[in-house]
XYZ file of C-alpha atoms in Angstrom:
636
model
C -61.272 91.715 1.140
C -63.703 93.729 -1.839
C -61.119 95.066 -2.856
C -58.601 92.958 -3.289
C -61.508 90.869 -5.955
C -62.370 94.066 -7.495
C -58.401 94.878 -8.475
C -56.798 90.884 -9.059
C -54.403 92.828 -11.730
C -53.273 95.522 -8.594
C -53.118 92.697 -5.968
C -51.550 90.156 -7.817
C -48.396 93.066 -9.233
C -48.093 94.065 -5.124
C -47.595 90.360 -4.345
C -45.270 89.739 -7.189
C -43.470 92.841 -6.833
C -42.644 91.833 -3.259
C -42.083 88.655 -4.321
C -39.360 90.033 -6.498
C -37.334 92.382 -4.145
C -37.294 89.704 -1.647
C -35.423 87.937 -3.923
C -33.154 90.528 -4.501
C -32.811 91.040 -0.663
C -32.023 87.693 -0.185
C -29.105 87.597 -3.157
C -31.082 85.880 -6.136
C -30.817 88.150 -8.543
C -31.746 85.645 -11.528
C -34.437 84.190 -9.909
C -35.375 87.046 -9.350
C -35.249 88.597 -13.110
C -36.769 85.653 -13.755
C -40.140 85.725 -11.929
C -40.499 89.910 -12.572
C -39.798 88.819 -16.618
C -41.985 86.257 -16.900
C -44.859 87.837 -14.559
C -44.656 91.543 -16.656
C -44.412 89.253 -20.123
C -47.550 87.386 -19.047
C -49.489 90.396 -18.404
C -48.522 92.210 -21.587
C -49.904 88.805 -23.430
C -53.051 90.128 -22.173
C -53.083 92.790 -22.774
C -52.285 92.393 -26.109
C -55.768 90.125 -26.640
C -57.946 93.223 -25.965
C -55.589 95.137 -28.228
C -55.726 92.846 -31.528
C -59.637 92.351 -31.126
C -59.905 96.538 -31.338
C -57.402 96.506 -33.981
C -59.182 94.366 -35.872
C -62.145 96.520 -35.139
C -60.781 99.211 -36.808
C -60.192 101.031 -32.969
C -56.280 101.768 -33.614
C -55.641 102.061 -29.796
C -52.271 103.651 -28.029
C -52.387 100.616 -25.049
C -50.094 99.543 -28.078
C -47.032 101.580 -26.498
C -47.532 100.337 -22.814
C -47.445 96.888 -24.327
C -44.181 97.319 -26.427
C -42.797 99.119 -22.827
C -43.188 96.043 -21.118
C -41.635 94.181 -23.568
C -38.925 96.100 -24.627
C -37.833 96.992 -20.973
C -37.807 92.738 -20.295
C -35.322 92.343 -22.595
C -33.077 95.116 -21.617
C -33.031 93.215 -18.941
C -34.902 96.319 -16.843
C -37.448 94.080 -15.138
C -38.079 96.487 -12.109
C -39.110 98.877 -14.320
C -41.439 96.419 -15.972
C -42.959 95.553 -12.910
C -43.633 99.002 -12.365
C -44.960 99.843 -15.791
C -47.344 96.599 -15.111
C -48.429 98.673 -11.316
C -49.295 101.308 -13.271
C -51.262 99.984 -15.867
C -53.576 98.317 -13.432
C -53.068 100.792 -10.319
C -54.282 103.438 -13.301
C -57.730 101.864 -13.805
C -58.433 101.887 -9.886
C -57.228 105.669 -9.922
C -59.760 105.505 -12.837
C -62.433 104.501 -10.770
C -61.709 106.393 -7.467
C -61.958 109.043 -9.606
C -64.967 108.273 -11.361
C -66.719 107.700 -8.040
C -65.304 111.087 -6.923
C -66.787 112.685 -10.048
C -70.556 110.464 -10.011
C -71.052 111.775 -6.589
C -74.519 113.914 -7.158
C -75.783 110.939 -9.436
C -74.968 108.362 -6.658
C -76.239 109.929 -4.174
C -79.399 110.679 -5.990
C -79.546 106.756 -6.806
C -78.692 105.460 -3.360
C -81.504 107.763 -1.300
C -84.014 106.259 -3.469
C -86.578 105.891 -0.799
C -87.656 102.361 0.073
C -90.601 102.354 2.488
C -93.517 104.596 3.963
C -95.314 104.928 6.743
C -99.317 104.738 5.474
C -102.086 105.324 8.123
C -104.751 102.572 8.480
C -108.268 104.134 7.373
C -106.383 107.493 7.562
C -108.759 110.853 6.419
C -107.505 114.061 4.559
C -110.272 115.422 7.090
C -108.566 114.314 10.660
C -105.663 116.306 11.915
C -103.466 113.703 13.240
C -103.849 109.906 14.033
C -104.123 108.042 16.807
C -101.600 106.122 18.292
C -99.789 103.117 16.531
C -102.550 103.577 13.962
C -99.156 103.803 11.176
C -98.176 100.779 8.974
C -94.576 100.311 6.943
C -95.009 98.916 3.836
C -93.222 99.437 0.587
C -93.417 102.448 -1.790
C -94.522 100.747 -4.462
C -97.577 99.629 -2.208
C -98.777 102.957 -1.752
C -101.937 104.391 -3.712
C -102.678 107.317 -4.840
C -105.258 109.165 -2.073
C -102.858 107.418 0.306
C -101.717 109.617 3.688
C -98.951 108.837 4.499
C -96.614 110.397 7.632
C -93.469 112.296 7.078
C -90.995 111.947 10.050
C -87.778 114.256 10.646
C -84.925 114.521 8.542
C -87.011 111.435 6.278
C -86.816 111.608 2.060
C -90.528 112.359 0.908
C -91.350 108.762 -0.507
C -93.764 109.788 -3.581
C -95.490 113.023 -4.698
C -98.365 114.731 -2.686
C -100.071 117.804 -1.415
C -99.451 118.888 2.451
C -102.204 117.978 4.601
C -100.372 119.590 7.508
C -100.117 123.269 8.380
C -96.802 123.878 7.230
C -93.252 121.695 6.687
C -90.196 122.575 5.698
C -88.315 120.823 2.688
C -84.867 120.691 1.505
C -85.021 120.096 -2.046
C -81.654 120.340 -2.712
C -80.860 117.365 -4.173
C -83.602 117.999 -7.003
C -83.512 121.755 -7.810
C -79.679 122.628 -6.583
C -81.292 125.447 -3.680
C -79.308 125.062 -0.651
C -81.674 126.457 1.477
C -84.985 124.545 3.052
C -88.365 126.132 1.412
C -90.941 126.240 3.067
C -94.875 124.996 2.328
C -98.079 125.421 3.861
C -101.440 122.971 3.596
C -102.239 121.904 -0.131
C -99.481 122.914 -1.811
C -97.630 120.094 -3.562
C -94.252 118.369 -1.698
C -92.119 116.741 -4.214
C -90.492 112.784 -3.578
C -86.789 112.821 -3.311
C -86.792 116.281 -0.945
C -86.596 115.532 3.130
C -88.634 116.459 5.603
C -87.812 118.903 7.535
C -87.707 118.767 12.024
C -91.336 118.299 12.410
C -93.338 115.600 11.173
C -95.607 116.055 8.877
C -98.645 114.047 6.758
C -99.152 114.494 3.392
C -101.997 112.837 0.929
C -100.189 110.910 -2.058
C -100.908 111.877 -5.983
C -98.797 109.572 -7.973
C -97.477 106.268 -7.369
C -93.459 105.627 -7.124
C -93.311 104.789 -10.762
C -95.023 107.949 -11.892
C -93.493 110.465 -9.435
C -91.012 112.627 -9.615
C -88.350 110.881 -7.786
C -88.572 107.829 -9.526
C -88.600 109.287 -12.711
C -85.201 111.586 -12.193
C -83.384 108.158 -10.330
C -84.382 105.967 -13.543
C -82.733 109.191 -16.116
C -80.032 109.321 -13.827
C -79.038 105.459 -14.287
C -79.755 105.720 -17.630
C -76.915 108.796 -17.651
C -74.540 107.510 -15.180
C -74.011 103.532 -17.437
C -74.007 105.839 -20.227
C -70.090 106.186 -22.033
C -69.666 109.108 -24.410
C -67.929 109.554 -27.487
C -65.119 111.501 -26.608
C -64.400 108.855 -23.633
C -62.198 107.720 -25.896
C -60.584 110.677 -27.492
C -57.327 109.583 -27.252
C -58.051 107.682 -29.216
C -57.569 110.272 -32.182
C -53.852 110.652 -31.315
C -53.283 107.424 -31.112
C -51.378 107.418 -34.534
C -49.570 110.951 -34.620
C -48.249 109.600 -30.658
C -47.355 106.414 -31.206
C -45.820 107.372 -34.350
C -43.541 110.396 -32.354
C -42.816 107.598 -29.049
C -41.451 105.127 -31.181
C -39.947 107.691 -33.880
C -38.384 110.087 -30.810
C -37.625 105.979 -29.397
C -35.768 105.093 -32.409
C -33.643 107.999 -32.829
C -32.510 107.688 -29.185
C -31.367 104.379 -29.731
C -29.629 104.732 -33.003
C -27.041 108.468 -31.452
C -26.780 106.570 -28.293
C -25.897 103.239 -29.629
C -28.069 101.449 -26.903
C -31.657 99.741 -26.933
C -32.206 100.552 -22.648
C -32.246 104.130 -24.433
C -35.910 103.083 -26.693
C -37.516 100.988 -24.133
C -36.855 104.382 -20.787
C -38.609 106.887 -23.845
C -41.289 104.343 -24.177
C -41.312 103.390 -20.609
C -42.797 107.408 -20.274
C -44.757 107.370 -23.559
C -47.403 105.103 -21.331
C -50.467 106.056 -22.465
C -52.466 106.337 -18.863
C -53.971 109.957 -18.149
C -54.849 110.061 -21.530
C -57.354 107.387 -21.477
C -58.284 108.668 -18.339
C -58.785 112.197 -18.540
C -61.924 112.123 -20.698
C -64.418 109.884 -18.624
C -63.598 111.747 -15.647
C -64.597 115.032 -16.889
C -67.947 113.796 -18.502
C -68.444 112.394 -15.569
C -68.132 114.925 -13.684
C -69.953 117.616 -15.698
C -72.985 114.931 -15.897
C -72.486 115.669 -11.633
C -72.284 118.652 -12.134
C -75.737 118.958 -14.184
C -77.372 116.483 -11.591
C -76.858 119.171 -8.914
C -78.157 122.195 -11.210
C -81.386 119.760 -11.822
C -80.547 119.226 -15.580
C -80.717 115.407 -16.052
C -78.110 114.035 -18.800
C -79.131 111.194 -20.528
C -75.903 110.603 -22.187
C -72.617 111.443 -21.621
C -72.071 112.034 -25.310
C -74.930 114.800 -25.069
C -72.548 117.195 -22.741
C -69.968 116.702 -25.794
C -73.051 118.039 -29.013
C -74.407 120.891 -25.756
C -70.856 121.874 -25.909
C -70.735 122.897 -29.375
C -74.440 123.903 -30.140
C -74.719 126.775 -32.403
C -78.582 127.124 -32.462
C -81.575 126.561 -30.211
C -85.128 126.032 -31.140
C -88.040 126.787 -28.947
C -91.885 125.709 -28.139
C -94.165 128.879 -26.906
C -96.415 127.126 -24.710
C -95.076 125.899 -21.392
C -91.334 126.805 -22.593
C -91.053 130.688 -23.221
C -94.333 131.457 -20.883
C -95.264 129.698 -18.682
C -98.518 127.584 -19.714
C -100.980 128.157 -17.369
C -103.110 130.576 -19.360
C -105.688 132.155 -17.807
C -109.411 133.486 -19.208
C -109.398 137.095 -19.517
C -113.076 137.686 -21.044
C -116.137 136.272 -22.653
C -116.946 137.776 -25.914
C -120.269 136.074 -27.381
C -122.020 136.796 -31.123
C -125.166 135.462 -30.570
C -128.010 134.813 -28.244
C -125.584 132.580 -26.017
C -124.797 133.426 -22.807
C -121.486 133.907 -21.417
C -121.493 131.228 -19.117
C -123.709 128.847 -22.034
C -120.579 129.288 -23.977
C -118.157 128.689 -21.621
C -119.570 125.712 -20.729
C -120.346 124.051 -23.902
C -116.413 124.468 -24.682
C -115.251 123.567 -21.917
C -116.835 120.418 -22.232
C -115.349 120.075 -25.467
C -111.707 120.847 -24.878
C -112.078 117.976 -22.233
C -110.891 115.572 -25.153
C -107.898 118.076 -26.615
C -104.656 117.483 -24.726
C -103.437 121.393 -25.708
C -102.771 123.251 -22.412
C -105.372 126.037 -23.706
C -108.006 123.067 -23.338
C -106.796 122.898 -19.433
C -107.049 126.456 -18.577
C -110.553 126.813 -20.338
C -111.777 123.553 -18.232
C -110.775 125.036 -15.136
C -112.405 128.381 -16.138
C -115.599 126.682 -16.710
C -115.230 124.222 -13.061
C -114.426 127.938 -11.182
C -117.706 128.780 -12.448
C -119.697 125.645 -11.479
C -120.574 124.855 -14.869
C -121.310 121.162 -15.732
C -119.563 119.388 -19.176
C -121.730 117.267 -20.492
C -120.051 113.975 -22.211
C -119.661 113.519 -26.384
C -121.031 110.551 -28.594
C -118.149 111.856 -30.886
C -115.297 113.927 -30.467
C -111.873 114.194 -32.201
C -109.146 116.792 -31.787
C -107.272 118.562 -34.452
C -103.547 119.321 -33.410
C -102.445 122.890 -33.171
C -105.638 123.591 -34.428
C -109.114 122.879 -32.455
C -111.307 119.856 -31.513
C -114.219 118.808 -32.644
C -116.840 117.387 -30.772
C -120.599 115.822 -30.900
C -123.219 116.040 -27.949
C -126.760 115.111 -28.055
C -126.579 115.569 -32.070
C -125.332 119.122 -31.769
C -121.687 119.755 -33.329
C -119.664 121.962 -31.161
C -116.274 122.805 -32.171
C -113.099 125.190 -30.707
C -110.102 126.268 -31.695
C -108.436 128.888 -34.217
C -110.783 130.791 -36.780
C -109.641 128.976 -39.627
C -110.958 126.306 -38.163
C -113.641 127.218 -36.566
C -114.571 128.946 -39.500
C -114.562 125.452 -41.901
C -117.954 124.372 -39.389
C -119.086 127.529 -38.400
C -119.000 130.154 -41.687
C -119.166 133.817 -39.922
C -116.259 133.454 -37.655
C -115.860 137.051 -36.267
C -111.808 137.739 -35.478
C -112.066 139.716 -31.546
C -110.219 142.615 -31.544
C -107.546 141.528 -28.825
C -104.385 143.480 -26.789
C -100.933 142.578 -26.850
C -100.020 139.198 -26.269
C -103.480 137.586 -25.664
C -105.685 134.951 -27.815
C -108.784 134.469 -28.970
C -110.417 130.866 -28.613
C -113.364 130.866 -31.554
C -116.568 128.771 -30.705
C -118.958 127.442 -33.135
C -122.444 125.241 -32.130
C -124.246 123.504 -34.870
C -122.694 125.408 -37.569
C -123.013 128.772 -36.133
C -120.507 131.585 -34.609
C -121.187 131.689 -31.100
C -118.256 133.548 -29.957
C -114.603 133.334 -28.411
C -112.686 132.884 -25.451
C -110.021 135.441 -24.643
C -107.076 133.947 -23.016
C -103.234 135.249 -21.626
C -100.644 133.725 -21.181
C -97.260 135.153 -19.380
C -94.495 135.317 -20.859
C -91.651 133.873 -18.276
C -89.565 136.278 -16.116
C -86.258 134.532 -17.223
C -87.174 134.267 -20.943
C -85.250 136.803 -22.476
C -82.091 135.910 -19.228
C -82.141 132.934 -20.801
C -81.992 134.136 -24.698
C -78.979 136.965 -23.631
C -77.017 133.779 -21.789
C -76.566 131.812 -25.034
C -76.026 134.288 -27.290
C -73.012 135.206 -24.979
C -72.246 131.071 -24.647
C -71.911 131.418 -28.730
C -75.296 130.503 -29.736
C -76.604 133.149 -31.652
C -79.311 131.377 -33.770
C -82.682 131.022 -31.523
C -85.614 129.992 -33.073
C -89.040 129.856 -32.424
C -91.330 126.978 -33.699
C -94.654 127.280 -32.903
C -98.387 126.324 -34.120
C -99.748 129.661 -33.502
C -100.733 132.931 -35.631
C -97.536 134.865 -37.187
C -98.362 138.428 -36.326
C -98.360 136.835 -32.211
C -95.677 134.950 -32.899
C -93.351 138.187 -34.155
C -94.568 139.981 -31.099
C -93.144 136.885 -28.650
C -89.879 136.995 -30.520
C -89.698 140.893 -30.656
C -89.719 140.566 -26.821
C -87.388 138.380 -26.140
C -84.836 138.705 -28.846
C -85.451 135.519 -30.651
C -83.718 136.113 -33.844
C -86.088 134.232 -35.955
C -89.794 132.784 -36.602
C -91.328 129.480 -38.226
C -95.126 129.951 -37.508
C -98.359 127.713 -37.745
C -96.062 124.799 -37.589
C -97.810 121.374 -37.206
C -95.644 118.683 -35.080
C -93.897 117.362 -38.518
C -93.564 120.496 -39.823
C -91.221 121.828 -36.642
C -89.063 118.342 -37.776
C -88.688 119.673 -40.957
C -88.058 123.697 -39.351
C -85.358 121.451 -37.596
C -83.785 119.901 -40.477
C -83.050 122.942 -42.809
C -81.736 124.946 -39.413
C -77.627 125.697 -40.962
C -76.114 126.146 -38.324
C -75.280 122.945 -36.502
C -75.415 121.430 -33.558
C -79.300 122.205 -32.930
C -80.643 122.508 -29.120
C -84.994 122.342 -28.971
C -86.583 123.051 -25.962
C -90.221 121.807 -25.468
C -92.072 120.582 -22.825
C -95.561 119.410 -24.964
C -96.919 115.795 -26.066
C -96.295 117.746 -29.856
C -92.931 118.383 -29.223
C -91.566 114.745 -29.163
C -90.909 113.911 -32.551
C -88.657 117.297 -33.261
C -86.810 117.032 -29.628
C -86.023 113.739 -30.790
C -84.542 114.593 -34.325
C -82.803 117.778 -32.914
C -79.072 116.764 -32.122
C -80.009 117.632 -28.334
C -83.742 117.286 -27.185
C -84.109 119.519 -24.247
C -87.547 118.401 -22.252
C -89.149 120.658 -19.364
C -89.407 118.044 -17.463
C -91.337 119.654 -14.213
C -94.905 120.134 -15.637
C -93.961 118.748 -19.320
C -95.575 115.781 -20.612
C -94.063 111.845 -20.359
C -93.322 111.568 -24.271
C -91.092 114.535 -24.128
C -88.926 113.530 -21.537
C -88.697 110.305 -23.231
C -87.734 111.630 -26.234
C -85.392 114.357 -24.977
C -82.028 113.916 -24.164
C -82.115 116.042 -21.678
C -84.415 116.619 -18.688
C -84.815 120.106 -16.540
C -86.185 118.857 -13.711
C -87.135 122.596 -12.496
C -89.898 124.799 -14.351
C -86.779 127.261 -14.992
C -86.088 128.247 -18.464
C -82.595 129.338 -17.748
C -81.421 125.642 -16.705
C -81.420 125.482 -20.773
C -78.985 127.868 -20.840
C -76.981 126.491 -18.278
C -76.995 123.083 -19.593
C -74.950 124.305 -22.452
C -72.447 126.435 -20.438
C -71.897 122.788 -18.451
C -71.490 121.366 -21.867
C -69.165 123.704 -22.835
C -66.722 123.898 -20.215
C -67.165 120.179 -19.555
C -65.340 119.356 -23.357
C -62.689 122.650 -22.006
C -61.341 120.374 -19.097
C -61.870 117.580 -20.924
C -59.616 118.961 -23.938
C -57.358 120.210 -21.261
C -56.968 117.185 -19.430
C -55.741 115.095 -22.552
C -53.231 117.920 -23.430
C -51.753 117.965 -20.303
C -50.516 114.325 -20.369
C -49.362 114.597 -24.084
C -47.337 117.665 -22.856
C -46.131 115.983 -19.434
C -45.681 112.759 -21.418
C -43.766 114.574 -24.660
C -41.481 116.227 -22.135
C -40.643 113.304 -20.270
C -40.128 111.396 -23.350
C -37.656 114.076 -24.347
C -35.836 113.932 -21.116
C -34.890 110.057 -22.056
C -34.172 110.213 -24.851
C -31.593 112.695 -23.627
C -30.398 109.765 -21.027
C -32.309 111.931 -18.215
C -34.431 109.818 -17.555
C -34.065 106.198 -16.150
C -36.316 103.366 -16.809
C -37.951 103.245 -12.977
C -37.743 107.052 -12.449
C -39.903 107.041 -15.654
C -41.785 104.094 -14.232
C -42.223 106.317 -11.510
C -43.266 109.324 -13.075
C -46.170 108.724 -15.086
C -47.693 108.098 -11.463
C -47.650 112.318 -11.008
C -48.762 112.509 -14.448
C -52.193 109.863 -14.062
C -52.540 112.014 -10.498
C -52.011 115.613 -12.685
C -54.621 114.751 -15.075
C -57.204 113.432 -12.928
C -56.718 116.233 -10.704
C -57.592 118.882 -13.830
C -59.762 116.408 -14.909
C -62.207 116.594 -11.735
C -62.650 120.825 -12.225
C -65.780 119.549 -14.227
C -67.506 118.861 -10.351
C -66.910 122.902 -10.515
C -69.463 125.076 -12.344
C -66.627 126.987 -12.995
C -66.967 131.297 -13.700
C -70.628 132.589 -15.199
C -70.672 133.695 -18.302
C -71.887 137.530 -18.285
C -74.633 138.639 -21.299
C -73.903 141.317 -23.344
C -74.562 144.910 -22.545
C -77.578 145.591 -22.994
C -79.118 142.046 -22.461
C -80.041 142.113 -19.092
C -83.316 140.753 -17.328
C -86.024 142.937 -17.737
C -88.282 143.890 -14.542
C -90.723 142.040 -13.894
C -93.470 145.293 -14.694
C -91.571 145.116 -18.213
C -92.546 141.869 -19.168
C -95.745 141.745 -21.298
C -98.030 139.384 -20.717
C -98.775 136.860 -23.953
C -100.416 134.061 -25.232
C -100.371 131.876 -28.053
C -102.556 128.696 -28.882
């Protein structure tokens, strides 16, 4: 019944066709022809309304051929063929929906598995090893708060982000990361919402409410993506005028040569453009599903077309090319202030900074049990540092040039390759520096090599860091250009100035949001990146893996290639049938039925976008370096 209501034109056409057949069998051909012709012309009139609206808005579509085919077959008396054409058009919509549902399988699976309830412990505490019998209550996942203790039963979906309290647990994260093997977590480790618990019940403490949990963010992105349409979905319209003109010209020639108007109708029957209209949307949905399976959420279907044409890639540094988890290497003092006091005052000021290095300074201070002061005044200067006032004392922390403005006499610290010094001034006096280090991502060099193999030959680093250190990292990973000491507006202008387009920008921080928005394709590292970056980006990588940026380009290229192949398969098969029909070898009824085979061939080819395809091999000499060869680097 649902199918009947969802596809009324299919149902109506099947019933009408059955009635016409019964009339023919009962010996009433005239009534059968009248009924079939009337029904077919009514459908043609209905289709004409939409066609005229599109023509008035300036969109020339090839559905004009379908209307002409129906009318011409009625006029020459091929009423059965006209009914088959109507059925083919109606069935094409159902076939497209079926193929689209198959293509959106991965996206639909994510949406269908949204946790609705959670088993919350009554008065549960993280220190208790188990809960008393009956101490759980089933509540809506949206009612769970940070700090609540939940029980996740075997085989259940983890409802919210949290920390594992049980000694150990096994979780299936395949729907989130694409990793087919279950992963093991131990007490104290984080577990992601959306992962599936293994064979044993586990306890967890919630660290994020429903709307802030990783899975909810993914679902929101997927829902937005699944409802989008690609510019290439109507790609067949680019061929509308030449295809339509060719069909009419060939039909007219066949009519003139044969002397029969039936030949004109037979040509137009096989020119009906269903496969051209179906191929692109199915391929793009398949590409989006394949990307989602790999932990890459493409927000809009049109982004895949842009990804497939990317020629320049730009990268942020901290958290993108590096892991973004800097650690303190040394504390260098410049006066009588002790190391712990210098670290404590620097950490107190860094409380008011959003930069990733600020968090590392605070963590280092906390690890030494140093207590922070509360500032009466604080101001962060983006990419430069932070200035704060504590009990009348002015503290500045950041780059040497910035600190020197408030505390003259800054002496730059000698650094080893890849290190960075954060300088500190107190009450107008330079007091020392903190030396930090951050490892380069193990997959960074391999990612650049894969992008090069995919045709992305220009790669740029856009960073607020010093030029010398930026060049060092660029040499390590194989970047072709470096733009250093950039403020957020500078990054925006840099991307706009790049000549080889489209340009892909990869970043993860709050400061990257403007440049991600202005790039042709913005990719946010969403595993630990900022919400602002994720909202501004066109693509969100939900794994902490830079190589997914190259994989996103690969998926885009394959999707566009499959869509184009499918469209040309439809064109070639249709043109072949048209030529055969013009020569008189394809009767109208046979031509109408053959178009269903063309539809099927086109859709089956378009569904190839669901597969990952053959992976591009990096050029010789650009294989990923061993871990021991990776230099530990950091930039502010």
